[in-house]
Amino acid sequence: MSLTRLRFFAALWVVFYHWRAPWDFDVDAVTQFLAMGRFGVDLFFILSGFVLAHVYLLAREEGRFDFARFLVARFARIWPLHIAVTLFLILVWVTATTLGVPFDTERFALADLPANILMIHAWGFAPDLSWNGPSWSISAEWFAYLAFPAYLMAARALKHRPWLLLGIAVVLFFALDQVHLRLFGETLPMATERYGVIRIIPEFLIGVGLYRLGQAYALPRPAARYAFIGVLAVYLWAVHAAWDDRAIALLGAPIIFLLAELDRRAGETRAGAMSYLGDISYSVYMIHVPFFMVSFNFLQDVLGVVDQTISWPILLAMMVVMIGVSAGTYEWVERPARTRMRAWGEAWISRWRRT
């Protein structure tokens, strides 16, 4: 599916955003496209609301939705890899401390570790960038999962008025944008480790509203195709020219809606390499910062093949290796741990309800 592929491209966009700084080519002087890679997170948030509405909304309407099992499934989806990467960083921290290697102790503050482990660090409990930086968005996702019944309630109440649901989501987006501006002097799409949770609240609801819109209206495939090409062209120009943050974040919504329409008109498609890259996109997203940190230091301090900058062949090689490592963490950590944790959760729920 196109939405599955979009997850990989969004993750890769975030990777380039974080990796571009030491590149020996000043790409930001040519285009702001990579500098805007942080908007891959907004695509994730909107897409998450859309996909979860697709999976669970009908069950809620038919009285089959089981919130406990939903939480088990979502926790098993995000926590195992998150905790595995955190444990790896703890090992790096201990090794560096033991060997006397210079280390950013503020970035790896022990006081922030409990909040990171519990995935509440973007709720205001660890307001500085710490441990695995990108995991702030996983903390925000966990909040949205806990609040999912409220999203389902809104979707049910406005089942036949999807435009109103989307309008409420957009108004909420700008209301929280003003809150973030007044508190921190930054627009809502700049919210990350410091109360990044408020960034997902309206964007997740936008995704839910888009799903409801798709149920109410169906676009013919040619119309969906031409509309998608037009919106994508505007989106690409917006990120190239670094439009207002809020405009770029919201432009992700029609892209997701139109891709879903194209998928619906295309019917079933075979899983292929791009689909698999979408499957491992969570691993790509979660490991890319620790991977770069370790790899860059190894290339610089051990092999001596880089100084302060990286050439594009080395950067490309690092990217290929990182994707390979991501496939490994997906196959050997993420997927088996998810299966095991869901089984444990199902067994615990069954025992709890029998008592």
Coordinates of C-alpha atoms in Angstrom, one line a residue:
M1 CA 0.0 0.0 0.0
S2 CA 1.1 3.6 -0.7
L3 CA 0.5 4.6 2.9
T4 CA 2.9 1.9 4.0
R5 CA 5.6 3.2 1.6
L6 CA 4.9 6.7 2.9
R7 CA 6.0 5.6 6.3
F8 CA 9.4 4.7 5.0
F9 CA 9.9 7.9 3.0
A10 CA 8.8 9.9 6.1
A11 CA 11.3 8.1 8.3
L12 CA 14.0 8.5 5.7
W13 CA 13.2 12.2 5.5
V14 CA 13.7 12.5 9.3
V15 CA 17.0 10.6 8.9
F16 CA 18.4 13.1 6.4
Y17 CA 17.2 16.0 8.6
H18 CA 19.4 14.7 11.4
W19 CA 22.3 13.5 9.3
R20 CA 22.7 16.5 7.0
A21 CA 24.8 18.7 9.4
P22 CA 28.2 17.1 8.9
W23 CA 27.7 16.5 5.1
D24 CA 30.6 18.3 3.2
F25 CA 28.0 19.6 0.8
D26 CA 25.9 22.6 2.0
V27 CA 22.5 21.2 0.8
D28 CA 20.6 23.9 2.8
A29 CA 22.1 26.6 0.6
V30 CA 20.4 24.9 -2.4
T31 CA 17.1 23.8 -0.9
Q32 CA 15.4 23.6 2.4
F33 CA 14.0 20.2 1.6
L34 CA 16.2 18.2 4.0
A35 CA 16.0 21.0 6.7
M36 CA 12.3 20.4 6.7
G37 CA 12.7 16.7 7.3
R38 CA 11.3 17.2 10.8
F39 CA 7.8 17.3 9.2
G40 CA 8.1 13.6 8.6
V41 CA 6.9 13.3 12.2
D42 CA 3.7 15.3 11.3
L43 CA 3.0 12.8 8.5
F44 CA 3.5 10.0 11.1
F45 CA 1.0 11.6 13.5
I46 CA -1.7 12.2 10.9
L47 CA -1.2 8.8 9.4
S48 CA -1.4 7.1 12.8
G49 CA -4.8 8.6 13.4
F50 CA -6.0 7.6 10.0
V51 CA -4.8 4.0 10.2
L52 CA -6.0 3.3 13.7
A53 CA -9.4 4.7 12.8
H54 CA -9.5 2.4 9.8
V55 CA -8.6 -0.6 12.0
Y56 CA -10.7 0.0 15.1
L57 CA -13.6 2.4 14.3
L58 CA -16.0 -0.2 12.9
A59 CA -15.3 -2.4 15.9
R60 CA -16.2 0.5 18.2
E61 CA -19.4 1.1 16.4
E62 CA -20.4 -2.5 16.6
G63 CA -19.5 -2.8 20.3
R64 CA -16.5 -5.1 19.7
F65 CA -13.7 -2.6 20.6
D66 CA -11.6 -3.9 23.5
F67 CA -9.6 -1.0 25.0
A68 CA -7.4 -3.3 27.1
R69 CA -6.4 -5.4 24.2
F70 CA -5.9 -2.3 22.1
L71 CA -3.4 -0.9 24.6
V72 CA -1.6 -4.2 24.8
A73 CA -1.3 -4.3 21.0
R74 CA 0.0 -0.7 20.8
F75 CA 2.3 -1.1 23.7
A76 CA 3.8 -4.2 22.2
R77 CA 4.2 -2.3 18.9
I78 CA 6.3 0.5 20.2
W79 CA 7.8 -0.3 23.6
P80 CA 10.1 -3.3 22.9
L81 CA 12.3 -1.5 20.3
H82 CA 12.2 1.7 22.3
I83 CA 13.5 0.0 25.4
A84 CA 16.1 -2.0 23.4
V85 CA 17.5 1.2 22.0
T86 CA 17.5 2.8 25.4
L87 CA 19.4 -0.2 26.9
F88 CA 21.9 0.1 24.0
L89 CA 22.5 3.7 24.9
I90 CA 22.9 2.9 28.5
L91 CA 25.6 0.4 27.5
V92 CA 27.3 3.1 25.4
W93 CA 27.1 5.5 28.3
V94 CA 28.6 3.0 30.7
T95 CA 31.4 2.0 28.2
A96 CA 32.3 5.6 27.5
T97 CA 32.3 6.5 31.2
T98 CA 34.5 3.5 32.0
L99 CA 37.0 4.3 29.2
G100 CA 37.0 8.0 29.9
V101 CA 35.7 8.9 26.5
P102 CA 34.3 12.4 26.3
F103 CA 30.5 12.2 26.6
D104 CA 27.6 14.6 26.8
T105 CA 26.4 13.8 30.3
E106 CA 23.5 16.3 30.0
R107 CA 22.2 14.4 27.0
F108 CA 22.2 11.2 29.0
A109 CA 20.9 12.4 32.3
L110 CA 20.0 9.6 34.7
A111 CA 17.2 11.7 36.1
D112 CA 15.4 11.5 32.7
L113 CA 15.7 7.8 32.4
P114 CA 12.6 6.7 34.3
A115 CA 10.4 9.0 32.2
N116 CA 12.0 7.7 29.0
I117 CA 11.4 4.1 30.0
L118 CA 7.8 4.8 30.8
M119 CA 7.4 6.7 27.5
I120 CA 6.1 9.9 29.2
H121 CA 9.2 12.0 28.6
A122 CA 7.4 14.3 26.1
W123 CA 4.6 15.0 28.5
G124 CA 6.7 17.6 30.4
F125 CA 8.5 15.1 32.6
A126 CA 11.9 15.4 30.8
P127 CA 11.8 18.8 29.0
D128 CA 15.3 18.6 27.5
L129 CA 16.6 16.4 24.7
S130 CA 17.8 13.3 26.3
W131 CA 18.8 9.7 25.5
N132 CA 17.2 8.7 22.1
G133 CA 16.1 12.0 20.8
P134 CA 13.5 10.8 18.2
S135 CA 11.7 8.8 20.9
W136 CA 9.9 11.9 22.0
S137 CA 7.4 11.2 19.3
I138 CA 6.9 7.7 20.6
S139 CA 6.0 9.2 23.9
A140 CA 3.5 11.4 22.1
E141 CA 2.0 8.4 20.3
W142 CA 1.6 6.6 23.6
F143 CA -0.5 9.5 24.9
A144 CA -2.7 9.3 21.8
Y145 CA -3.2 5.6 22.3
L146 CA -4.3 6.2 25.9
A147 CA -6.7 8.9 24.7
F148 CA -7.9 6.8 21.8
P149 CA -11.4 6.2 23.2
A150 CA -12.0 10.0 23.2
Y151 CA -11.0 10.1 19.5
L152 CA -13.4 7.3 18.8
M153 CA -16.1 9.1 20.6
A154 CA -15.6 12.2 18.5
A155 CA -15.6 10.1 15.3
R156 CA -18.9 8.4 16.3
A157 CA -20.6 11.6 17.3
L158 CA -19.7 13.3 14.0
K159 CA -20.0 10.2 11.8
H160 CA -22.1 12.0 9.2
R161 CA -20.3 15.3 9.4
P162 CA -16.7 14.6 8.6
W163 CA -16.0 18.1 7.5
L164 CA -17.0 19.4 10.9
L165 CA -14.7 16.8 12.6
L166 CA -11.9 18.0 10.4
G167 CA -12.7 21.6 11.1
I168 CA -12.6 21.0 14.9
A169 CA -9.3 19.3 14.5
V170 CA -7.8 22.2 12.5
V171 CA -9.2 24.8 15.0
L172 CA -7.7 22.7 17.8
F173 CA -4.4 22.7 15.9
F174 CA -4.3 26.5 15.8
A175 CA -5.5 26.9 19.4
L176 CA -2.7 24.7 20.7
D177 CA -0.3 26.5 18.3
Q178 CA -1.2 29.7 20.1
V179 CA -0.6 28.0 23.5
H180 CA 2.8 26.8 22.4
L181 CA 3.7 30.2 20.9
R182 CA 2.8 32.0 24.2
L183 CA 4.6 29.5 26.4
F184 CA 7.7 28.9 24.3
G185 CA 7.8 31.4 21.5
E186 CA 7.6 28.6 18.8
T187 CA 4.9 27.3 16.5
L188 CA 3.2 24.0 17.3
P189 CA 5.2 21.9 14.7
M190 CA 8.3 22.9 16.7
A191 CA 7.0 21.0 19.8
T192 CA 9.3 18.0 20.4
E193 CA 10.8 16.8 23.6
R194 CA 9.4 19.8 25.5
Y195 CA 5.6 19.0 25.6
G196 CA 5.7 17.4 22.2
V197 CA 2.6 15.6 23.3
I198 CA 0.4 18.6 22.4
R199 CA 1.6 18.3 18.8
I200 CA 0.0 15.0 18.3
I201 CA -3.4 15.8 19.8
P202 CA -4.8 17.7 16.8
E203 CA -2.8 15.9 14.2
F204 CA -4.0 12.5 15.3
L205 CA -7.6 13.9 15.2
I206 CA -7.0 15.2 11.7
G207 CA -6.1 11.6 10.7
V208 CA -9.3 10.3 12.3
G209 CA -11.3 13.0 10.4
L210 CA -9.7 12.1 7.1
Y211 CA -10.7 8.5 7.5
R212 CA -14.3 9.6 8.2
L213 CA -14.1 11.8 5.1
G214 CA -13.0 8.9 3.0
Q215 CA -16.0 6.9 4.2
A216 CA -18.4 9.7 3.2
Y217 CA -16.9 10.6 -0.1
A218 CA -15.1 8.5 -2.7
L219 CA -13.0 10.2 -5.5
P220 CA -12.8 8.6 -8.9
R221 CA -9.3 7.3 -9.5
P222 CA -8.4 9.9 -12.2
A223 CA -9.5 12.7 -10.0
A224 CA -7.6 11.3 -7.0
R225 CA -4.5 10.9 -9.1
Y226 CA -4.4 14.4 -10.6
A227 CA -5.3 15.9 -7.2
F228 CA -2.5 14.0 -5.6
I229 CA 0.0 15.2 -8.2
G230 CA -1.1 18.7 -7.6
V231 CA -1.0 18.6 -3.8
L232 CA 2.4 16.8 -3.9
A233 CA 3.8 19.5 -6.1
V234 CA 2.6 22.2 -3.7
Y235 CA 3.9 20.3 -0.7
L236 CA 7.4 19.8 -2.3
W237 CA 7.6 23.5 -3.2
A238 CA 6.5 24.4 0.3
V239 CA 9.3 22.4 2.0
H240 CA 11.8 23.5 -0.6
A241 CA 11.0 27.2 0.0
A242 CA 10.5 26.6 3.8
W243 CA 6.9 27.9 4.0
D244 CA 5.3 28.6 7.4
D245 CA 5.6 25.5 9.7
R246 CA 1.9 25.2 10.2
A247 CA 1.1 25.3 6.5
I248 CA 3.6 22.5 5.8
A249 CA 2.3 20.4 8.7
L250 CA -1.3 20.7 7.5
L251 CA -0.5 20.0 3.9
G252 CA 0.4 16.5 4.9
A253 CA -3.3 15.8 5.5
P254 CA -4.5 15.9 1.8
I255 CA -1.4 13.9 0.8
I256 CA -2.4 11.1 3.1
F257 CA -6.1 11.3 2.2
L258 CA -5.4 11.1 -1.6
L259 CA -2.9 8.3 -1.2
A260 CA -5.6 6.3 0.7
E261 CA -8.0 7.1 -2.1
L262 CA -5.6 5.8 -4.7
D263 CA -5.0 2.7 -2.7
R264 CA -8.7 2.1 -2.4
R265 CA -9.1 2.4 -6.2
A266 CA -6.1 0.2 -6.9
G267 CA -7.4 -2.8 -5.0
E268 CA -5.1 -5.5 -3.5
T269 CA -1.4 -5.2 -4.3
R270 CA 1.4 -7.7 -3.7
A271 CA 3.8 -7.0 -0.9
G272 CA 7.3 -6.1 -2.2
A273 CA 10.5 -4.5 -1.3
M274 CA 8.9 -1.1 -0.8
S275 CA 6.3 -2.6 1.4
Y276 CA 9.0 -4.2 3.5
L277 CA 10.8 -0.9 3.8
G278 CA 7.6 0.5 5.2
D279 CA 7.5 -2.4 7.7
I280 CA 11.0 -1.5 9.0
S281 CA 10.4 2.2 9.0
Y282 CA 9.9 2.3 12.8
S283 CA 13.2 0.6 13.3
V284 CA 14.8 3.1 10.8
Y285 CA 13.3 6.0 12.8
M286 CA 14.3 4.7 16.2
I287 CA 17.9 3.6 15.6
H288 CA 19.1 6.3 13.1
V289 CA 20.4 8.8 15.7
P290 CA 22.3 6.2 17.9
F291 CA 23.6 4.5 14.8
F292 CA 25.0 7.8 13.5
M293 CA 26.5 8.7 16.8
V294 CA 28.3 5.4 17.1
S295 CA 29.3 5.2 13.4
F296 CA 30.6 8.7 13.2
N297 CA 32.7 8.3 16.3
F298 CA 34.1 5.0 15.0
L299 CA 34.9 6.5 11.6
Q300 CA 36.5 9.5 13.1
D301 CA 38.3 8.2 16.3
V302 CA 39.1 4.6 15.3
L303 CA 39.5 4.5 11.5
G304 CA 40.4 8.1 11.0
V305 CA 38.6 8.3 7.7
V306 CA 36.5 11.3 8.5
D307 CA 37.3 14.6 10.3
Q308 CA 34.4 17.0 11.0
T309 CA 32.6 16.4 7.7
I310 CA 31.4 13.4 5.7
S311 CA 31.5 13.0 2.0
W312 CA 28.4 11.8 0.2
P313 CA 29.8 8.3 -0.6
I314 CA 30.5 7.6 3.1
L315 CA 27.1 9.1 4.0
L316 CA 25.4 6.8 1.4
A317 CA 27.3 3.8 2.7
M318 CA 26.2 4.6 6.3
M319 CA 22.6 4.9 5.1
V320 CA 22.7 1.5 3.4
V321 CA 24.3 -0.1 6.5
M322 CA 21.8 1.6 8.8
I323 CA 18.8 0.3 6.7
G324 CA 20.3 -3.2 6.9
V325 CA 20.7 -2.9 10.7
S326 CA 17.1 -1.7 10.9
A327 CA 16.0 -4.8 9.1
G328 CA 17.9 -6.8 11.6
T329 CA 16.3 -5.1 14.6
Y330 CA 12.9 -5.5 13.0
E331 CA 13.4 -9.2 12.4
W332 CA 15.2 -10.1 15.7
V333 CA 13.9 -7.5 18.2
E334 CA 10.8 -5.6 17.1
R335 CA 8.7 -8.4 15.5
P336 CA 9.4 -11.3 17.9
A337 CA 9.1 -9.1 21.0
R338 CA 5.8 -7.7 19.7
T339 CA 4.4 -11.2 19.2
R340 CA 5.6 -12.4 22.6
M341 CA 4.3 -9.3 24.5
R342 CA 0.9 -9.5 22.8
A343 CA 0.7 -13.2 23.9
W344 CA 1.6 -12.3 27.5
G345 CA -0.9 -9.4 27.4
E346 CA -3.7 -11.6 26.1
A347 CA -3.0 -14.2 28.8
W348 CA -2.9 -11.5 31.5
I349 CA -6.2 -10.0 30.4
S350 CA -7.9 -13.4 30.2
R351 CA -6.7 -14.3 33.8
W352 CA -7.7 -10.9 35.1
R353 CA -11.2 -11.1 33.7
R354 CA -11.8 -14.6 35.0
T355 CA -11.1 -13.4 38.6

